[in-house]
CSV table of C-alpha atoms in Angstrom, one decimal:
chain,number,residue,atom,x,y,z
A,528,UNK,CA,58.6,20.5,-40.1
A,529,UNK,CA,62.0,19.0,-41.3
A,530,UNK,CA,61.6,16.8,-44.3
A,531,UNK,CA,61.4,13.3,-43.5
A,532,UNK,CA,64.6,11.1,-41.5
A,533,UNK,CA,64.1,7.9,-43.3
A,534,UNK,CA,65.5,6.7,-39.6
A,535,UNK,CA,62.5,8.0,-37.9
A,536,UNK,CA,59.4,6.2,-37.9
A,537,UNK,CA,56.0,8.0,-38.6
A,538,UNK,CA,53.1,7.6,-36.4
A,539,UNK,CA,50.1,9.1,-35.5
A,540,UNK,CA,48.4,10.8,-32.8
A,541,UNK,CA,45.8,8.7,-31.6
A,542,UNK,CA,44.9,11.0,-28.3
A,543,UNK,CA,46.7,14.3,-27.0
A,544,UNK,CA,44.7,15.5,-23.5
A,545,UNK,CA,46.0,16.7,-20.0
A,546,UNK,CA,47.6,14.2,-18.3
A,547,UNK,CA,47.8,16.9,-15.3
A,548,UNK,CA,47.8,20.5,-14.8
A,549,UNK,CA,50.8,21.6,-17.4
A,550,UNK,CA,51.4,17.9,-18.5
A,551,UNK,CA,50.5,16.6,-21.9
A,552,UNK,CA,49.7,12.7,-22.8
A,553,UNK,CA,49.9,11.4,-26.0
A,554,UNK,CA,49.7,8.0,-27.4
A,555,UNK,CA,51.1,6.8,-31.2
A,556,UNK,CA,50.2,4.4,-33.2
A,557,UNK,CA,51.0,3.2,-36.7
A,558,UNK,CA,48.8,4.6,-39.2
A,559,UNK,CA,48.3,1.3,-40.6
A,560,UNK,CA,47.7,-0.3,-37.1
A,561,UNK,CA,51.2,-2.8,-37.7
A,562,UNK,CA,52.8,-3.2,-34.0
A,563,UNK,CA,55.4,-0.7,-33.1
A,564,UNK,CA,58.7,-1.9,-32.2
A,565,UNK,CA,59.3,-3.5,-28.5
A,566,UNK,CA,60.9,-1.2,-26.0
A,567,UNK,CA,61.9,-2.3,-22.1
A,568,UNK,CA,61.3,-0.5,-19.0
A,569,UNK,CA,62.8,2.9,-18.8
A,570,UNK,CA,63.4,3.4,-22.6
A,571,UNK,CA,62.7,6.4,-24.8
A,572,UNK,CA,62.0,8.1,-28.1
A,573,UNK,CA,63.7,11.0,-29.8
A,574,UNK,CA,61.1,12.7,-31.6
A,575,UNK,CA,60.8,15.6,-33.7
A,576,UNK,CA,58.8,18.0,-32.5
A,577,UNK,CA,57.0,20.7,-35.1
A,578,UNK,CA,59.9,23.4,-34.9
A,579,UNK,CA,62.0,20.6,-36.4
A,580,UNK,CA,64.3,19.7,-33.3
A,581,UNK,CA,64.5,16.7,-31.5
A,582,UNK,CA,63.7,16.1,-28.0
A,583,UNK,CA,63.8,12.8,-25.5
A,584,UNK,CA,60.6,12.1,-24.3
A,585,UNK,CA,60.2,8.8,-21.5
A,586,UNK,CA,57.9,5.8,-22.7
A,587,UNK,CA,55.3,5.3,-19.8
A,588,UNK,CA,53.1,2.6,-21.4
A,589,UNK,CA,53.5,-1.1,-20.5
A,590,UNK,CA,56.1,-2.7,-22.5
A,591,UNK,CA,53.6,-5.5,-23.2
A,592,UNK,CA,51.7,-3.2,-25.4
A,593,UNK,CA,53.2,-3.2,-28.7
A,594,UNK,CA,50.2,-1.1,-30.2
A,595,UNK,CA,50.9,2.3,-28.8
A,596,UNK,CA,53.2,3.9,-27.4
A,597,UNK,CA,52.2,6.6,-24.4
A,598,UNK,CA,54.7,9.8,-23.6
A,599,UNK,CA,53.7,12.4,-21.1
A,600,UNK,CA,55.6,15.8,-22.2
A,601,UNK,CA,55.7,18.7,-19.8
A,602,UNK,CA,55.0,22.2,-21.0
A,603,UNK,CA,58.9,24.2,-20.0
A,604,UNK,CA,58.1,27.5,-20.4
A,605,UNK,CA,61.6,28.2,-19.5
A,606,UNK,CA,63.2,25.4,-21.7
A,607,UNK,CA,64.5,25.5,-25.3
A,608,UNK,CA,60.6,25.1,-26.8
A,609,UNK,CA,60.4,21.6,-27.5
A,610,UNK,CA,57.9,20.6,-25.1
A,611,UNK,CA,55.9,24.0,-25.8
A,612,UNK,CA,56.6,23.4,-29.9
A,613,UNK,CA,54.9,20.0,-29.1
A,614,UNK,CA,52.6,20.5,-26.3
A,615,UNK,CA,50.6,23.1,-28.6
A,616,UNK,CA,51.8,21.6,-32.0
A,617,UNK,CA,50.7,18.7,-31.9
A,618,UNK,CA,46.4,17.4,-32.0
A,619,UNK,CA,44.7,14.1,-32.3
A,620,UNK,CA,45.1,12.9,-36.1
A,621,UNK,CA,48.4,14.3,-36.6
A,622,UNK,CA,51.6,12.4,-37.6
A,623,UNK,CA,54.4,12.8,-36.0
A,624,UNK,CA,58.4,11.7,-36.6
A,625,UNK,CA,59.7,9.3,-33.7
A,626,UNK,CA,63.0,7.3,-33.4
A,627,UNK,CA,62.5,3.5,-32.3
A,628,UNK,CA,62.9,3.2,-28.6
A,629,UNK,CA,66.4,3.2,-27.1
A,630,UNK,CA,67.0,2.7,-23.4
A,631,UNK,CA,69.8,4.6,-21.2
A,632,UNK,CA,68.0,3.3,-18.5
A,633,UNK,CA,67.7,0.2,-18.5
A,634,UNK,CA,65.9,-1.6,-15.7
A,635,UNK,CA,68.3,-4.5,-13.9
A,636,UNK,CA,66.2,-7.8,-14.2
A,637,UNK,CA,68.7,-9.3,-11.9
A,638,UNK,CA,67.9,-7.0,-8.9
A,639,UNK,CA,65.7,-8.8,-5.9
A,640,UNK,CA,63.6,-5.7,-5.2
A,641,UNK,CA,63.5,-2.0,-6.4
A,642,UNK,CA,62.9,1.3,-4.5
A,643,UNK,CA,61.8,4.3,-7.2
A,644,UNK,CA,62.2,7.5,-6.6
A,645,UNK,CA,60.6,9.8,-9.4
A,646,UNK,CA,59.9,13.7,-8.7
A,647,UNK,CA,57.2,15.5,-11.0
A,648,UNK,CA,58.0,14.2,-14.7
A,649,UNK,CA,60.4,12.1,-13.9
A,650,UNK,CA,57.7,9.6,-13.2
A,651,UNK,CA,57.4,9.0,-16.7
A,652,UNK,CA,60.0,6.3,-17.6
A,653,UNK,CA,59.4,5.0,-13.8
A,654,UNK,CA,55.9,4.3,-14.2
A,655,UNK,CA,57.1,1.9,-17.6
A,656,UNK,CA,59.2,-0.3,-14.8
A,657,UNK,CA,56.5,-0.5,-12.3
A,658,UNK,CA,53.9,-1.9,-15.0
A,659,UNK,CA,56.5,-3.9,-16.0
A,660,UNK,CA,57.5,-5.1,-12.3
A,661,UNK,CA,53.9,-5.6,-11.6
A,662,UNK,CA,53.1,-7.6,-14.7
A,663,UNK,CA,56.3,-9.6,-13.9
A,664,UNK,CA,54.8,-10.1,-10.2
A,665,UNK,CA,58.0,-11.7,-8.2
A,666,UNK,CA,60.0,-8.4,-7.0
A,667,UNK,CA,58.9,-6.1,-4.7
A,668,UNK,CA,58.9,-2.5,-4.7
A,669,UNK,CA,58.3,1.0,-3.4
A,670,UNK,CA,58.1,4.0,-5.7
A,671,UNK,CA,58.5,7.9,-3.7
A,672,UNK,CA,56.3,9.9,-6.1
A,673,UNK,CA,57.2,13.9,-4.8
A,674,UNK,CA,55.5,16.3,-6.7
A,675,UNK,CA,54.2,20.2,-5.7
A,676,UNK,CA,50.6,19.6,-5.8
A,677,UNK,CA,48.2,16.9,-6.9
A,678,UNK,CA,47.3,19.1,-9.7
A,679,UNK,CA,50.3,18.6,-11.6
A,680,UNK,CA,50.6,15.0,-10.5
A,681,UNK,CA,50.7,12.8,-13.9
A,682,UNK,CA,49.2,9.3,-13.6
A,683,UNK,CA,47.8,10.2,-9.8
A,684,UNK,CA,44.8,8.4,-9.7
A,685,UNK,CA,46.3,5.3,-11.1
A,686,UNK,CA,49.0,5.3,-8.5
A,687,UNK,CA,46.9,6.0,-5.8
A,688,UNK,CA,44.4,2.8,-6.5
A,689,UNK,CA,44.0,0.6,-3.4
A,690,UNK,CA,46.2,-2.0,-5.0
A,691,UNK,CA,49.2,-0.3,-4.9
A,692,UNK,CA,48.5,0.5,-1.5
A,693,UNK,CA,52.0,0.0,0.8
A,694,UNK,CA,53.7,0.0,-2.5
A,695,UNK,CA,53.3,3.7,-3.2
A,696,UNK,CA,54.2,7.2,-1.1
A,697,UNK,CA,53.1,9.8,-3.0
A,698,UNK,CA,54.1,13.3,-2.0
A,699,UNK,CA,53.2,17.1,-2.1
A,700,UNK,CA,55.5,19.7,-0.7
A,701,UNK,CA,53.2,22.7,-2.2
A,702,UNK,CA,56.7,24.5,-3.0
A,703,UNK,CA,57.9,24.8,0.7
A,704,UNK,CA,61.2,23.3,0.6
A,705,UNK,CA,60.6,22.8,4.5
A,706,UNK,CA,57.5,20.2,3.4
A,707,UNK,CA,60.5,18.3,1.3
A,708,UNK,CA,59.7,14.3,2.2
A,709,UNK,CA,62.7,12.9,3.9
A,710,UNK,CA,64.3,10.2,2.0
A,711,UNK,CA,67.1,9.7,4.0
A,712,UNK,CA,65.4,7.0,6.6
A,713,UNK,CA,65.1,4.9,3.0
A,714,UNK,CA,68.3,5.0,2.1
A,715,UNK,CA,70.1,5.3,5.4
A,716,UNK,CA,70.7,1.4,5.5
A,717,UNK,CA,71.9,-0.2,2.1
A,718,UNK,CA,69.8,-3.3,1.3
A,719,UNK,CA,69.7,-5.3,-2.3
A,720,UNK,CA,67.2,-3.4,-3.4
A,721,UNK,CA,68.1,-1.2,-6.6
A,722,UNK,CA,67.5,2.3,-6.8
A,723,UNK,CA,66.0,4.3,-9.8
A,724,UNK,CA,65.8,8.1,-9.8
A,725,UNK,CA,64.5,10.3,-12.4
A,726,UNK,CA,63.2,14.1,-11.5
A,727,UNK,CA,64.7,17.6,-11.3
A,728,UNK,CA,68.4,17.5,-10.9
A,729,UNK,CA,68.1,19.1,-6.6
A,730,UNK,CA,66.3,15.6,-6.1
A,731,UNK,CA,68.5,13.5,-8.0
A,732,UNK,CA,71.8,15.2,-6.4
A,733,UNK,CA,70.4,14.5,-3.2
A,734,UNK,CA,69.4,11.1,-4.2
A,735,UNK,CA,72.8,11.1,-5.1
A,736,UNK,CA,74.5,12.1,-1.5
A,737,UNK,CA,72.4,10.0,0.8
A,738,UNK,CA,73.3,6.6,-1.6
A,739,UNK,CA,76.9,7.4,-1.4
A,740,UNK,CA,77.4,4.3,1.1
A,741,UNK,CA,75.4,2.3,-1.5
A,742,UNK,CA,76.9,-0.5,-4.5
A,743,UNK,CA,77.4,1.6,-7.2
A,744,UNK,CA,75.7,-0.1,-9.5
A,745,UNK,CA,72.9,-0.7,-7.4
A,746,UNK,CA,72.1,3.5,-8.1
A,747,UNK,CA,70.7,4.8,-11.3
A,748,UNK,CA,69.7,8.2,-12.5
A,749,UNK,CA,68.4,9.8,-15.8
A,750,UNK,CA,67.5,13.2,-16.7
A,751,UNK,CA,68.7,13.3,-20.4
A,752,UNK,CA,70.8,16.1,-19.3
A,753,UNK,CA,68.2,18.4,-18.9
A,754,UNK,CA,69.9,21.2,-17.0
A,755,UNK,CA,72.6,21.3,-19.8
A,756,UNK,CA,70.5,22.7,-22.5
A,757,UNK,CA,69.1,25.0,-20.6
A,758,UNK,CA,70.1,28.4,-21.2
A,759,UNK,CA,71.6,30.3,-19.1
A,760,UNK,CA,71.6,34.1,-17.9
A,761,UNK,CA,75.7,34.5,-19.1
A,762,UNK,CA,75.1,33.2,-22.2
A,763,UNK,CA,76.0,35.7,-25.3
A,764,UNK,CA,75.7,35.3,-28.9
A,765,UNK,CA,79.1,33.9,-30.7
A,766,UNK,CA,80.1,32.6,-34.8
A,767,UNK,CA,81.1,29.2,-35.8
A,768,UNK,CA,82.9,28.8,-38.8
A,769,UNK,CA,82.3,26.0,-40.9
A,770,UNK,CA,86.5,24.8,-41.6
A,771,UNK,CA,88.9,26.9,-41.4
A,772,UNK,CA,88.0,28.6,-44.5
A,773,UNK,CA,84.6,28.1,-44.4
A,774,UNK,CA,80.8,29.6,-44.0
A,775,UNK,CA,80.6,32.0,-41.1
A,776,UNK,CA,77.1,31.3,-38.9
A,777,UNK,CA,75.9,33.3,-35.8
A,778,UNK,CA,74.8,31.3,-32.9
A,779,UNK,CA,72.0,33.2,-30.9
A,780,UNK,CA,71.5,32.8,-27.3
A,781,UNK,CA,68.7,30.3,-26.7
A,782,UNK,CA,69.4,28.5,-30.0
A,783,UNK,CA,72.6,25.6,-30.0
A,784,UNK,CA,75.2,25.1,-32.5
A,785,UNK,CA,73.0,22.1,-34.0
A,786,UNK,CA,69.9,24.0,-34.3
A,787,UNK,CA,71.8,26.6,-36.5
A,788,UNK,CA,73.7,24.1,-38.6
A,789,UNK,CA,70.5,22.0,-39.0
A,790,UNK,CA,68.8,25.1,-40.0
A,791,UNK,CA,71.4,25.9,-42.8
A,792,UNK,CA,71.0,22.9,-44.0
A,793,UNK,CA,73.9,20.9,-42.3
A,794,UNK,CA,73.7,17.7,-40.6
A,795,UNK,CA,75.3,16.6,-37.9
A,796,UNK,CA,74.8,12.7,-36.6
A,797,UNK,CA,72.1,13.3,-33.3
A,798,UNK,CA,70.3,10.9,-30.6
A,799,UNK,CA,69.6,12.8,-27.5
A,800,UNK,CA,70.3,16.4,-28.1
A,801,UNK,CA,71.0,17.3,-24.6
A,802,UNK,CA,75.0,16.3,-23.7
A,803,UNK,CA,74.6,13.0,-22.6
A,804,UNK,CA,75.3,10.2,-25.2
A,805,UNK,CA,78.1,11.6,-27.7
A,806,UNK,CA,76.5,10.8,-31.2
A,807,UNK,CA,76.7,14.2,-32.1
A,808,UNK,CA,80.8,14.6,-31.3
A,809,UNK,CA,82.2,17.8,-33.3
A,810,UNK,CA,86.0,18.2,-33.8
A,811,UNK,CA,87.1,21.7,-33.9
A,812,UNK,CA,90.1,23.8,-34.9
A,813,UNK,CA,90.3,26.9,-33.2
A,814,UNK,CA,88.5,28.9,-30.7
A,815,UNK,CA,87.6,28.6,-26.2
A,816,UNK,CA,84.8,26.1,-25.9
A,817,UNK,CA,82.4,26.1,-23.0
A,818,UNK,CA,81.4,22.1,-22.8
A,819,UNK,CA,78.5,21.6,-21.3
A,820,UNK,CA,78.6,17.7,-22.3
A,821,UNK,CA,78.6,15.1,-19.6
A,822,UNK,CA,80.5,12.6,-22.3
A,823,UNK,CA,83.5,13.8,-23.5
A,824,UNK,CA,86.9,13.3,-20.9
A,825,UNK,CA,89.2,16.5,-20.6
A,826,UNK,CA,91.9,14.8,-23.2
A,827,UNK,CA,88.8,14.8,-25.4
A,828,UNK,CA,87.5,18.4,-25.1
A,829,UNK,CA,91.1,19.7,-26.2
A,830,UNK,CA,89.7,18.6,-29.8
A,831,UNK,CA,86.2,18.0,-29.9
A,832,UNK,CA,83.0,19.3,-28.8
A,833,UNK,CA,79.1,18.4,-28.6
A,834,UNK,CA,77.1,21.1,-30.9
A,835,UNK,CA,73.6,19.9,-29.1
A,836,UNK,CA,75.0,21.7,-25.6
A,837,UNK,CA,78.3,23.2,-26.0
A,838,UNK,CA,78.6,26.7,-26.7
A,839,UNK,CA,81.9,29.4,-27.2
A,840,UNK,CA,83.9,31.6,-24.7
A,841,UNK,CA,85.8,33.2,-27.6
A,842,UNK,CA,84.0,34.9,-30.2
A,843,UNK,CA,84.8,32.0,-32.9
A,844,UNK,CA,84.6,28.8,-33.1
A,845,UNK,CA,85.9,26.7,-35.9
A,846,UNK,CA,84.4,23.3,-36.6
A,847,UNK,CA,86.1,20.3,-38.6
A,848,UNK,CA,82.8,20.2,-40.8
């Protein structure tokens, strides 16, 4: 574990158990039992899992609640080890490092009526808005719920009780892509309703086509990026430089420019660690860089880089650090 981000608040594990098949929940408290700080619907924390990175994880809980906070983590075996790191790292009794909650996806109070769409984990910062919708009790809503199977459906039992009926679809397509649920009768006429997707990034592209016609700011998305730190098969091992003149580091493939500055004791300003909010913006000197950020403009990637995504077509790379 990193020593201690006097940013980062330090809770403890008050229950880790299968939330599904492959799905870990886990609810935080303060050790001393003092209230947590208030988050809205759709927020989430940054929290540092026991290999010392840090991941975004969705809060799920009611934002009433100012006791606990609940996350549901997903075990990615083909990820960069976060989830796995925490997944099997983390027990009942521990204490863990968390930011305070931030929210890049934020629900619209103003909105008459809200259609969800969440597909396997993406439920998790969905379900937040539909307590908080319910608790509110003036808007209507509909939440599509598409997962694989009802094994590895998170939170099914609780979205399938008989007072969410007609407010909830809930769907399996047991990995036949000719099972897919058609979304496009719910979206083929735009209404006032706002949309709010969260899932693997197939669902939220499509999402994405078949609202084209809608208000643009009636459509909202979040993945924190997740298909941008995900290695990839043409990755290859390159050097950063540290200044022109500077400490020489190799980056492997699998491991980002952060991890190996963080890791040699370097470090660089960070919030969500996957190319998608720009706090960890790197200038650089020399040297091709592969952005993989969904920040910077192409004016800006002529001089600067994100070191939790980006990677190097040339050999080198030399920071400004």
């Amino acid at each position: 574990m990193a020593e201690d981000d006097p940013a980062l608040l330090r809770l403890r594990v008050a229950r880790a158990e299968p939330a599904a098949d492959g799905i870990q929940l886990l609810e935080l408290r303060h050790p001393d039992g003092s209230d947590l700080p208030a988050f809205t619907p759709g927020a989430h924390l940054s929290v540092r899992v026991p290999s010392g990175a840090m991941r975004n994880y969705s809060l799920c809980g009611d934002p009433r609640e100012r006791d606990r906070y609940l996350l549901a983590v997903k075990r990615e075996e083909g990820g960069r080890g976060g989830s796995v790191s925490l997944v099997e790292g983390v027990r009942a009794g521990d204490e863990i490092e968390v930011s305070e909650p931030r929210n890049l996806f934020e629900l619209d109070g103003r909105a008459p009526e809200y259609i969800f769409v969440a597909g396997g984990i993406g439920i998790t910062p969905i379900l937040s808005m539909i307590r908080h919708v319910r608790a509110e009790g003036t808007k209507r809503f509909h939440l599509y719920y598409l997962t694989r199977s009802a094994g590895v459906t998170a939170f099914r039992e609780e979205l399938s009780a008989p007072d969410l009926a007609g407010h909830v679809t809930i769907h399996h397509d047991d990995g036949d892509p000719d099972n897919a649920f058609d979304l496009w009768p719910v979206f083929e006429e735009p209404t006032k309703a706002h949309i709010y997707c969260c899932g693997p990034r197939p669902l939220m592209d499509a999402v994405r086509d078949m609202t084209g016609h809608w208000p643009e700011k009636a459509v909202h998305f979040e993945d924190f990026g997740s298909d941008l730190v995900r290695p990839r098969a043409d990755d290859t091992p390159f050097r950063i430089r540290l200044g022109r003149d500077g400490e020489e580091l190799e980056v492997p493939v699998g491991v980002t420019i952060m991890e190996v500055l963080r890791g040699h004791g370097r470090r660089v300003p960070s919030s969500c660690e996957s190319g998608t909010c720009g706090t960890c913006r790197t200038g650089y000197l020399e040297g091709k860089v592969d952005h993989r950020d969904m920040v910077l403009s192409p004016a800006e990637r002529k001089k600067s880089l994100m070191v939790c995504v980006s990677r190097a077509k040339s050999d080198l790379l030399v920071l400004d650090l």
